[in-house]
Amino acid sequence: VKVYLPFRTLEWIEETESLRIIDQTLLPEREEYLDLRSVEEVYGAIKVLRVRGAPAIGVAAAFGTYLAIKDEDSDAEALKKKLNEAADYLKSCRPTAVNLSYAVDTVLEEVETSAEDEPSALKRRVLATAERLRAEDEEKCRLLGLYGAELMEDNSTVLTNCNAGALATCGIGTALAAVYTAKAEGKRVRVVCCETRPLLQGARLSCWELQKAGVETTLICDNMAGSLMRSGAVDMVVVGADRIASNGDVANKIGTYPLAALARIHSIPFYVVAPSTSFDLSIDTGDDIPIEQRPEEEVRTVRGKVGIAPEGVSVYNPAFDVTPADLITAIVSEFGVIEPPFKTNIAEVLRNE
Amino acid sequence: VKVYLPFRTLEWIEETESLRIIDQTLLPEREEYLDLRSVEEVYGAIKVLRVRGAPAIGVAAAFGTYLAIKDEDSDAEALKKKLNEAADYLKSCRPTAVNLSYAVDTVLEEVETSAEDEPSALKRRVLATAERLRAEDEEKCRLLGLYGAELMEDNSTVLTNCNAGALATCGIGTALAAVYTAKAEGKRVRVVCCETRPLLQGARLSCWELQKAGVETTLICDNMAGSLMRSGAVDMVVVGADRIASNGDVANKIGTYPLAALARIHSIPFYVVAPSTSFDLSIDTGDDIPIEQRPEEEVRTVRGKVGIAPEGVSVYNPAFDVTPADLITAIVSEFGVIEPPFKTNIAEVLRNE
């Protein structure tokens, strides 16, 4: 099956040596592309979520490392020093998604293990690695779609939050890849998008790309998922992931945990769809995943344009929460569907590949 | 204990024969009062939530019946006909809160059972009934506060949604009355307000009045309540009610049900605070409570000012959900704290009064 989506989340522009991204802060009103030409511009774009989604920010950061060193011509040592600084800088940008560290560390490792000593050769290697990570992500999305679609029956309603779609990746998405693939296979799949306050990625981004893909979509506020599940209208919950611990605990967009808890109460399957780059076997449980706290103004305003609360009121604004493994029915990776017990099965699947 | 709040949600202005309300659509930016001089203006203000909250709309509607008949001078029959039409009109405005029907029906009954046959005397009776309902609501709030405060320990954190505060009533509120009273009794109580999309009554209204009352307040998005409960930071959940069925099922603002479900999972007490006017013994369970569906634009935009979704996307926008009785720890009424089994205990408490 072939899924076609008429936009590109991120691509490398060879002629201008720049990373072109769709500016996601302007969606859904305007589809505008930005060419990022320096590591600082990449950092800034990731920070304010012009480019977002765990897989996409990983690949964007990999290209960012190239932008940091592309004009360094003195010697290999200076180049590696600059590369390491850029790596630390980019990894500090957003702490929760492990894909960012994974991508940047992959670039560093490629350079460290290279026999080359010419700056120009090392630079080619950095760029080639970033491009390889992009291509791999695209392919992983395709496989996530195929495995995820197997879980979806014809005529079913999928509830999701945030944007685990094409806009979060270099391919057709993670959770939404499953929807697109199921549709391409001829299944009728409806999607309910939780708007996902404060930054409304569900309303702004998932609804936008699902509409473009011709998928039947209904938007709800986050607090409506409970009664919708209770009414029997939801067949499954499918979400992405920002980091998956060894035991299967999943950090994902704030609001994921309550969806998982409500799904359990209503005996609705709860699936996480994520590439292997979102797994972090270096940590045991979700308790060890750092949770990014974002600016209070994101909650006190909507899109920075309209205030919704009295000035000076305190705000709690964690960008992610942790869903304990025991609420997850299965995790879909590019290697297939991983079922409980997660600790054993995740280790086995990742070791075999 | 005495609780003072420096604003009036609704009051009757004798000289101009008008119902003065604080325009809640303008809060928290502007504290402006509107004088409503006709039943149509009252209907319109209730419809677009300039005045809202189950107890407050009941009393507002009662004054609305007076505005409908105050210029009817022909005879008692014509006046009663007009009054009945106004009653039907007002009751159709918002279907879920039973307080609206209760208040309007109380006015009708007063007139039906009156021996008077003079239009002027009947009109006085209608106005006096509306004023009595207002005063009773104020007194019920005081008692709700006293009984509710008993449930709050010193140094505790209360999570609430929407606005079950002074702005929802003619007194110091329902759920928030308990907070204000506990504070006046010298207890330190912090409140976490769920913003309550789509109309943001938690962010706009509860934060506003809690700030005015000097209560320590933190605003969260609705999807953050789950992880906050999981972190151990919430000692109890306290909400209002729009209608309570005989078996204790509670219709309240959309998002209440998931809070109750999450509270149960985390062994956090879940309290409903509501006056007896919110009970509807004519229905057996929450399944029989009509749930108001509101305009899609409320979800696709924020405060009518900023769009958050692509045009044309479908929306599901129920204003309320139903929390099943078995998730409720206790219901606080002006007669005291009602504990399970609710079917028996609600009937007994209301019969005795």
XYZ file of C-alpha atoms in Angstrom:
706
model
C 0.000 0.000 0.000
C 1.080 3.532 -0.724
C 0.200 6.532 1.416
C 0.662 9.947 -0.119
C 0.542 13.159 1.917
C 0.865 16.476 0.054
C 3.348 18.205 2.351
C 6.846 17.717 3.721
C 7.542 18.115 7.414
C 11.279 18.508 6.906
C 13.731 18.127 4.068
C 17.328 18.981 3.324
C 17.855 21.502 0.549
C 21.142 20.631 -1.068
C 21.666 23.808 -3.109
C 21.309 26.206 -0.209
C 22.570 23.828 2.479
C 19.541 24.457 4.613
C 16.934 22.460 6.459
C 13.472 23.260 5.146
C 10.669 22.763 7.640
C 6.987 23.438 7.580
C 6.420 26.062 10.297
C 4.019 24.194 12.563
C 3.240 27.218 14.725
C 1.417 28.715 11.723
C -0.773 25.668 11.036
C -3.590 25.171 10.291
C -4.097 28.672 8.859
C -0.921 28.934 6.819
C 1.251 26.285 5.215
C 4.602 28.059 5.164
C 8.078 26.659 4.884
C 11.179 27.971 6.611
C 14.774 27.365 5.580
C 17.011 26.961 8.628
C 20.644 27.809 7.910
C 22.396 27.622 11.277
C 22.419 25.422 14.347
C 20.958 28.323 16.323
C 18.030 28.520 13.940
C 17.465 24.783 14.306
C 17.650 25.053 18.097
C 15.195 27.950 18.078
C 12.777 26.164 15.761
C 12.789 23.062 17.980
C 12.437 25.146 21.144
C 9.319 27.006 20.032
C 7.904 23.944 18.282
C 8.097 25.129 14.683
C 9.349 21.606 14.189
C 8.149 19.095 16.784
C 7.392 15.450 17.320
C 9.986 13.125 18.793
C 11.214 11.558 15.514
C 11.225 14.859 13.606
C 13.191 16.796 16.200
C 15.783 14.021 16.261
C 16.387 14.293 12.543
C 16.223 18.105 12.622
C 18.907 18.112 15.307
C 21.095 15.776 13.230
C 20.964 18.279 10.367
C 21.584 20.967 12.984
C 24.927 19.388 13.863
C 25.924 19.664 10.201
C 24.925 23.326 10.074
C 27.120 23.884 13.148
C 30.269 22.534 11.495
C 29.783 23.097 7.789
C 32.008 26.194 7.711
C 34.715 24.749 9.959
C 37.676 24.203 7.672
C 40.754 24.407 9.960
C 41.286 20.819 11.096
C 39.535 17.673 12.290
C 40.087 18.459 15.960
C 38.465 21.885 15.774
C 35.625 20.384 13.815
C 35.031 17.626 16.381
C 35.145 20.151 19.206
C 32.522 22.258 17.462
C 30.448 19.181 16.740
C 30.480 18.134 20.388
C 29.465 21.606 21.503
C 26.641 21.623 18.991
C 25.552 18.196 20.193
C 25.337 19.327 23.823
C 23.557 22.504 22.792
C 20.947 20.676 20.730
C 20.384 17.952 23.316
C 19.656 20.614 25.925
C 16.863 22.055 23.817
C 14.112 19.648 24.834
C 14.767 17.017 27.489
C 11.997 14.433 27.221
C 12.102 12.908 23.734
C 15.068 10.545 23.603
C 15.086 10.636 19.781
C 16.932 13.935 19.955
C 19.830 12.444 21.943
C 19.737 9.332 19.837
C 20.116 11.230 16.568
C 22.806 13.588 17.804
C 24.753 10.742 19.434
C 24.553 8.739 16.223
C 26.203 11.617 14.365
C 28.928 11.891 17.028
C 29.591 8.178 16.899
C 29.869 8.178 13.127
C 32.509 10.871 13.344
C 34.323 9.298 16.295
C 34.595 5.942 14.569
C 35.608 7.433 11.262
C 39.135 6.808 10.002
C 38.925 10.081 8.068
C 40.893 13.063 9.242
C 39.984 15.587 6.585
C 37.408 18.195 7.675
C 35.670 17.985 4.333
C 35.313 14.204 4.581
C 34.044 14.422 8.149
C 31.532 17.040 7.123
C 30.269 14.816 4.330
C 29.967 12.038 6.862
C 27.892 14.194 9.253
C 25.540 15.247 6.489
C 25.261 11.701 5.172
C 24.399 10.487 8.660
C 21.678 13.084 9.063
C 20.276 12.111 5.690
C 20.444 8.435 6.603
C 18.560 9.110 9.865
C 15.905 10.954 7.865
C 15.524 8.130 5.391
C 15.439 5.549 8.181
C 12.736 7.496 9.958
C 10.673 7.591 6.803
C 11.025 3.829 6.396
C 10.229 3.193 10.062
C 7.024 5.183 9.675
C 6.044 2.994 6.742
C 6.544 -0.130 8.858
C 4.772 1.385 11.878
C 1.853 2.021 9.550
C 1.788 -1.555 8.313
C 1.987 -3.130 11.768
C -0.339 -0.575 13.329
C -2.955 -1.011 10.611
C -3.187 -4.715 11.453
C -4.659 -3.702 14.804
C -7.439 -1.701 13.163
C -10.615 -3.372 12.068
C -12.803 -2.057 9.281
C -15.300 0.548 10.451
C -13.558 1.546 13.638
C -13.079 4.736 15.602
C -9.624 5.614 16.855
C -9.057 8.217 19.526
C -5.699 10.001 19.586
C -4.116 13.067 21.136
C -1.457 15.579 20.164
C 0.058 14.925 16.756
C 1.675 11.557 16.238
C 1.309 12.061 12.513
C 3.356 12.912 9.489
C 4.075 16.321 11.001
C 5.862 14.597 13.888
C 8.148 12.558 11.641
C 9.976 12.443 8.337
C 7.432 9.983 6.984
C 3.737 9.257 7.365
C 3.751 9.428 11.149
C 3.532 6.961 14.010
C 0.009 6.585 15.439
C -1.511 8.246 12.382
C 0.641 6.145 10.036
C -1.486 3.234 11.185
C -4.652 5.165 10.306
C -3.359 6.207 6.880
C -2.222 2.692 6.104
C -5.494 1.126 7.240
C -7.339 3.579 5.018
C -5.066 2.787 2.067
C -5.839 -0.890 2.684
C -9.511 -0.088 2.222
C -10.612 0.007 5.844
C -12.944 2.706 7.042
C -11.311 4.345 10.051
C -12.592 7.442 11.802
C -10.343 9.504 14.060
C -11.276 11.481 17.147
C -8.595 14.085 17.923
C -8.200 15.457 21.418
C -7.321 19.113 20.913
C -4.355 18.809 23.310
C -4.009 21.955 25.306
C -2.010 24.036 25.799
C -0.462 24.079 22.329
C -3.351 22.383 20.556
C -1.352 20.042 18.375
C -4.383 17.775 18.088
C -6.692 20.524 16.875
C -4.180 22.420 14.764
C -1.953 19.697 13.364
C -3.647 16.299 13.487
C -6.954 17.647 12.198
C -5.077 19.472 9.440
C -3.155 16.484 8.168
C -6.070 14.056 8.607
C -8.241 16.385 6.538
C -5.551 16.529 3.851
C -5.502 12.731 3.853
C -9.279 12.553 3.546
C -9.775 10.812 6.895
C -13.090 11.333 8.697
C -12.093 13.399 11.728
C -13.864 14.725 14.808
C -12.298 17.259 17.135
C -13.004 17.182 20.870
C -11.711 19.036 23.884
C -9.421 16.945 26.066
C -12.006 16.715 28.832
C -14.543 15.072 26.492
C -12.623 11.829 25.931
C -13.970 10.241 29.116
C -17.656 10.516 28.324
C -17.020 9.583 24.703
C -15.320 6.375 25.814
C -18.129 5.735 28.283
C -20.670 6.101 25.448
C -19.047 3.207 23.587
C -18.032 5.339 20.600
C -14.275 4.670 20.835
C -12.818 1.355 19.619
C -9.200 2.015 20.466
C -6.818 4.694 21.672
C -3.626 5.101 19.650
C -0.863 7.532 20.596
C 2.804 8.198 19.926
C 5.689 8.318 22.397
C 8.509 10.648 23.341
C 10.433 8.098 25.364
C 9.813 4.472 26.300
C 11.623 3.037 29.317
C 12.925 -0.552 29.542
C 9.833 -1.649 31.426
C 7.433 -0.191 28.834
C 6.485 2.972 30.731
C 5.806 5.656 28.133
C 6.400 9.395 28.316
C 4.150 11.127 25.836
C 2.235 14.395 25.486
C 0.512 15.603 28.638
C -2.920 14.026 28.831
C -1.841 10.621 27.552
C -1.882 9.023 30.993
C -5.534 9.910 31.707
C -6.511 8.561 28.278
C -4.784 5.281 29.105
C -6.454 5.098 32.520
C -9.887 5.808 31.032
C -9.308 3.300 28.237
C -8.531 0.632 30.836
C -11.712 1.408 32.784
C -13.747 1.023 29.613
C -11.858 -2.050 28.334
C -10.694 -0.154 25.256
C -7.308 -1.218 23.850
C -4.581 1.386 24.314
C -1.727 1.274 21.777
C 1.526 3.195 21.608
C 3.108 3.478 18.162
C 6.748 4.570 18.073
C 9.976 3.830 16.257
C 12.862 2.121 18.057
C 14.553 5.517 18.323
C 12.010 6.383 21.039
C 13.094 3.489 23.279
C 15.587 4.222 26.032
C 16.954 0.997 27.462
C 19.360 2.950 29.653
C 16.563 3.687 32.079
C 14.446 1.236 34.007
C 11.126 3.004 34.450
C 9.195 6.122 33.555
C 10.135 7.661 36.896
C 13.565 8.343 35.432
C 12.321 10.225 32.387
C 12.888 13.989 32.694
C 9.639 15.863 32.112
C 9.955 19.213 30.372
C 8.202 22.112 32.095
C 7.176 24.766 29.612
C 6.406 28.504 29.979
C 3.335 29.505 32.008
C 2.191 31.800 29.234
C 1.388 28.779 27.069
C -1.420 27.979 29.489
C -2.508 31.539 30.362
C -2.991 32.338 26.686
C -4.074 30.494 23.587
C -1.593 30.701 20.729
C -0.130 33.764 22.400
C -3.103 35.697 21.066
C -5.902 35.565 23.572
C -5.686 35.559 27.346
C -7.814 33.105 29.264
C -6.906 33.701 32.903
C -6.354 36.569 35.312
C -2.842 37.952 35.356
C -0.488 36.522 37.895
C -2.272 33.238 38.496
C 0.156 30.359 39.011
C 0.393 27.728 36.325
C 1.588 24.129 36.150
C 2.682 23.292 32.604
C 4.399 19.943 32.158
C 4.671 19.063 28.467
C 4.501 15.315 29.060
C 3.222 12.689 31.425
C 4.148 9.075 32.011
C 1.794 6.212 31.271
C 2.700 3.136 33.290
C 3.302 0.020 31.221
C 0.452 -1.903 32.820
C -2.089 0.399 31.119
C -0.666 -0.288 27.654
C -2.171 -3.059 25.538
C 0.732 -3.179 23.087
C 3.558 -1.081 21.672
C 3.971 -1.013 17.908
C 7.550 -0.564 16.699
C 9.010 -0.946 13.231
C 9.890 -4.501 14.270
C 6.272 -5.407 14.891
C 3.802 -5.435 17.734
C 5.341 -5.790 21.200
C 3.025 -7.211 23.827
C 3.394 -7.535 27.584
C 5.427 -8.468 29.506
C 7.188 -5.429 28.085
C 10.432 -5.652 30.005
C 11.272 -9.011 28.503
C 9.762 -8.438 25.099
C 11.194 -4.982 24.447
C 14.685 -6.227 25.298
C 14.262 -9.228 23.052
C 12.883 -7.325 20.077
C 15.568 -4.634 20.217
C 18.381 -7.159 20.766
C 17.373 -9.187 17.751
C 17.537 -6.229 15.392
C -17.516 32.491 59.993
C -18.113 35.220 57.458
C -16.997 35.086 53.850
C -16.921 38.332 51.918
C -16.522 38.500 48.154
C -16.303 41.926 46.514
C -18.709 41.371 43.610
C -22.316 40.419 42.997
C -23.192 37.735 40.491
C -26.801 38.833 40.221
C -29.109 41.237 42.017
C -32.497 42.778 41.517
C -32.517 46.540 41.041
C -35.771 47.780 42.465
C -35.751 51.313 41.033
C -35.297 50.265 37.428
C -37.020 46.894 37.709
C -34.078 45.138 36.182
C -31.866 42.171 36.899
C -28.273 43.243 37.237
C -25.711 40.581 36.372
C -21.980 40.550 36.099
C -21.262 39.760 32.436
C -19.262 36.556 32.798
C -18.261 36.428 29.137
C -16.060 39.474 29.778
C -14.245 38.032 32.783
C -11.453 37.999 33.805
C -10.422 41.092 31.822
C -13.404 43.285 32.580
C -15.792 43.351 35.531
C -18.884 44.823 33.899
C -22.482 44.704 34.976
C -25.485 44.434 32.698
C -29.058 45.404 33.552
C -31.525 42.972 31.970
C -34.965 44.503 31.462
C -36.944 41.875 29.546
C -37.442 38.134 29.555
C -35.765 37.994 26.157
C -32.677 39.672 27.571
C -32.612 37.180 30.434
C -33.009 34.271 28.009
C -30.220 35.631 25.828
C -27.890 36.184 28.768
C -28.446 32.622 30.012
C -28.032 31.184 26.508
C -24.643 32.765 25.843
C -23.504 32.265 29.438
C -23.315 35.880 30.539
C -24.979 34.426 33.614
C -24.268 30.741 34.214
C -24.005 28.151 36.922
C -26.975 25.963 37.799
C -28.173 27.890 40.888
C -27.640 31.316 39.324
C -29.512 30.569 36.114
C -32.440 29.261 38.145
C -32.752 32.510 40.052
C -32.107 34.590 36.931
C -34.949 32.754 35.186
C -37.258 33.392 38.126
C -36.639 37.123 37.759
C -37.087 36.607 34.022
C -40.650 35.419 34.591
C -41.364 38.657 36.407
C -39.908 40.730 33.573
C -42.200 38.827 31.194
C -45.382 39.800 33.034
C -44.584 43.064 34.759
C -46.392 45.156 32.142
C -49.396 42.857 31.819
C -52.266 44.787 33.383
C -55.411 43.403 31.702
C -56.461 40.510 33.913
C -55.188 37.518 35.895
C -55.907 35.072 33.113
C -53.871 36.970 30.550
C -51.097 37.335 33.078
C -51.040 33.613 33.875
C -51.024 32.767 30.176
C -48.051 35.060 29.654
C -46.333 33.646 32.705
C -46.745 30.084 31.440
C -45.366 31.026 28.047
C -42.394 32.728 29.667
C -41.826 29.661 31.831
C -41.710 27.324 28.831
C -39.476 29.742 26.953
C -36.996 30.059 29.814
C -36.942 26.332 30.567
C -36.050 25.636 26.927
C -32.965 27.813 27.179
C -30.625 25.278 28.720
C -31.786 21.702 29.287
C -29.347 20.113 31.724
C -29.431 22.089 34.976
C -32.645 21.220 36.775
C -32.406 24.369 38.907
C -33.816 26.350 36.002
C -37.008 24.256 35.874
C -37.179 24.181 39.632
C -37.097 27.951 39.964
C -39.534 28.635 37.153
C -41.928 25.943 38.383
C -41.775 27.387 41.889
C -42.919 30.735 40.519
C -45.766 29.086 38.572
C -46.888 27.153 41.622
C -46.915 30.259 43.781
C -49.192 31.941 41.307
C -51.386 28.878 40.743
C -51.972 28.399 44.453
C -52.558 32.068 45.091
C -56.028 33.188 46.094
C -55.287 36.588 44.559
C -56.937 37.552 41.325
C -55.542 41.034 40.846
C -52.738 41.321 38.265
C -50.833 43.694 40.498
C -50.982 41.312 43.457
C -49.917 38.367 41.302
C -47.037 40.367 39.925
C -45.893 41.221 43.443
C -46.098 37.548 44.254
C -43.948 36.581 41.268
C -41.305 39.126 42.172
C -41.387 38.140 45.830
C -40.921 34.510 44.850
C -37.920 35.322 42.694
C -36.438 37.339 45.535
C -37.132 34.495 47.978
C -35.394 32.017 45.658
C -32.402 34.362 45.494
C -32.205 34.699 49.253
C -32.641 30.957 49.743
C -29.837 30.278 47.306
C -27.574 32.633 49.196
C -28.369 30.874 52.456
C -27.889 27.418 50.906
C -24.440 28.473 49.724
C -23.563 29.487 53.268
C -24.588 26.062 54.543
C -22.842 24.244 51.690
C -19.726 26.131 52.712
C -20.022 25.086 56.338
C -20.652 21.421 55.592
C -18.125 21.300 52.778
C -15.406 22.929 54.878
C -15.707 20.117 57.412
C -14.340 17.777 54.751
C -11.218 19.899 54.267
C -8.216 19.453 56.460
C -5.707 22.162 57.147
C -2.979 22.390 54.519
C -4.781 20.585 51.753
C -4.986 20.863 47.989
C -8.373 20.772 46.320
C -8.791 20.154 42.610
C -11.886 21.548 40.913
C -13.159 22.230 37.426
C -15.411 24.785 35.771
C -16.784 27.370 38.176
C -18.772 26.093 41.104
C -18.105 29.345 42.874
C -19.836 32.561 43.799
C -20.222 33.364 40.105
C -22.387 30.258 39.711
C -24.750 31.211 42.523
C -26.362 34.058 44.410
C -24.067 33.447 47.354
C -20.527 32.262 47.966
C -20.775 29.280 45.629
C -21.054 25.531 45.999
C -17.715 23.703 45.721
C -15.789 26.952 46.238
C -18.035 27.929 49.164
C -16.378 25.066 51.010
C -12.942 26.473 50.153
C -13.860 30.019 51.201
C -15.379 28.796 54.436
C -12.431 26.572 55.265
C -10.129 29.549 54.665
C -12.289 31.769 56.882
C -12.029 29.075 59.551
C -8.276 29.448 59.394
C -7.389 26.420 57.317
C -4.809 26.690 54.576
C -6.418 25.375 51.411
C -4.875 25.543 47.953
C -6.999 25.166 44.826
C -6.029 23.666 41.489
C -8.404 24.852 38.753
C -8.841 22.844 35.577
C -9.217 25.440 32.840
C -12.340 23.699 31.514
C -12.424 23.911 27.768
C -14.161 24.954 25.665
C -15.470 27.993 27.549
C -12.702 28.109 30.133
C -14.839 28.784 33.168
C -12.116 27.351 35.372
C -9.400 29.614 33.993
C -11.496 32.717 33.505
C -13.961 32.597 36.378
C -12.731 30.353 39.184
C -9.198 31.750 39.054
C -10.645 35.260 39.041
C -12.843 34.841 42.080
C -10.302 32.732 43.988
C -7.717 35.468 43.435
C -10.197 38.079 44.706
C -10.723 35.909 47.776
C -6.974 35.587 48.338
C -6.923 31.824 47.854
C -3.701 30.236 46.625
C -4.610 29.061 43.121
C -2.900 27.087 40.366
C -4.275 26.828 36.861
C -3.834 23.670 34.821
C -5.081 22.435 31.479
C -7.750 19.768 31.765
C -5.402 17.052 30.522
C -2.945 17.703 33.377
C -5.222 16.548 36.207
C -4.303 12.890 35.740
C -0.573 13.230 36.211
C -1.069 15.722 39.030
C -3.222 13.205 40.896
C -0.697 10.480 40.162
C 2.056 12.668 41.662
C 0.207 12.735 44.990
C -0.345 16.502 44.929
C -4.148 16.411 45.093
C -5.934 15.709 48.386
C -9.497 15.852 47.124
C -11.590 16.693 44.096
C -14.571 18.965 44.718
C -17.061 19.932 42.014
C -20.563 21.322 41.613
C -23.567 19.744 39.908
C -26.119 20.659 37.278
C -28.475 17.807 38.065
C -28.379 14.917 40.501
C -30.561 11.868 39.804
C -32.312 9.809 42.509
C -29.509 7.270 42.511
C -26.797 9.899 42.986
C -25.565 10.026 39.373
C -24.387 13.594 38.747
C -24.515 15.643 35.559
C -21.905 18.365 35.729
C -19.564 20.260 33.408
C -17.922 18.164 30.721
C -14.734 16.686 32.115
C -16.145 15.926 35.541
C -16.530 12.213 34.853
C -12.851 11.670 33.968
C -11.828 13.564 37.108
C -14.005 11.249 39.185
C -12.606 8.167 37.462
C -9.026 9.350 37.968
C -9.734 10.254 41.592
C -11.002 6.717 42.195
C -7.880 5.172 40.649
C -5.710 7.287 42.934
C -7.876 6.804 46.054
C -8.594 10.532 46.215
C -11.993 11.515 47.665
C -14.390 12.944 45.102
C -17.061 15.303 46.477
C -20.032 16.946 44.813
C -21.339 20.113 46.458
C -24.793 21.259 45.383
C -27.980 22.735 46.821
C -31.166 20.657 46.987
C -32.432 22.582 43.957
C -29.960 20.547 41.854
C -31.551 17.223 42.827
C -34.114 15.710 40.480
C -35.969 12.877 42.186
C -38.249 12.507 39.166
C -35.529 10.609 37.351
C -33.875 7.383 38.371
C -30.395 7.607 36.899
C -28.029 9.872 35.003
C -28.983 8.149 31.751
C -32.213 10.145 31.823
C -30.531 13.547 32.147
C -30.641 15.503 28.864
C -27.155 16.638 27.890
C -26.925 19.996 26.158
C -24.941 20.018 22.912
C -23.431 23.419 22.254
C -22.217 25.141 19.067
C -19.190 23.686 17.280
C -17.575 27.102 17.083
C -17.026 27.051 20.849
C -14.498 24.263 20.271
C -13.026 25.446 16.955
C -12.204 28.816 18.464
C -11.172 30.171 21.826
C -13.410 32.908 23.173
C -14.592 33.489 19.607
C -11.313 35.280 19.004
C -8.717 32.823 17.833
C -9.187 29.778 15.635
C -7.515 26.559 16.671
C -8.571 24.055 14.017
C -8.921 23.782 10.265
C -12.228 24.986 8.876
C -14.899 22.400 8.403
C -13.588 19.821 10.845
C -16.387 18.074 12.739
C -16.770 18.792 16.420
C -18.397 17.031 19.352
C -19.354 19.584 22.026
C -21.451 18.256 24.895
C -21.593 20.799 27.724
C -21.932 18.159 30.438
C -21.157 14.587 31.285
C -22.562 12.167 33.826
C -20.542 10.851 36.736
C -21.958 7.578 38.017
C -22.815 7.563 41.705
C -20.338 4.818 42.520
C -17.432 7.176 41.798
C -18.697 9.777 44.276
C -17.424 9.745 47.845
C -20.158 12.022 49.179
C -22.590 14.718 48.107
C -22.737 17.869 50.197
C -26.147 19.544 50.305
C -27.423 22.339 52.517
C -28.804 19.603 54.755
C -25.386 18.119 55.363
C -23.123 15.479 53.892
C -24.911 12.655 52.083
C -22.975 9.416 51.879
C -23.613 6.229 49.941
C -25.879 4.391 49.457
C -27.145 7.497 47.678
C -30.510 6.206 46.535
C -31.672 5.635 50.089
C -29.873 8.535 51.693
C -30.815 11.210 49.162
C -34.486 10.248 49.451
C -34.308 10.326 53.214
C -32.506 13.657 53.474
C -34.824 15.408 51.028
C -37.971 13.889 52.573
C -37.028 15.074 56.033
C -36.674 18.686 54.955
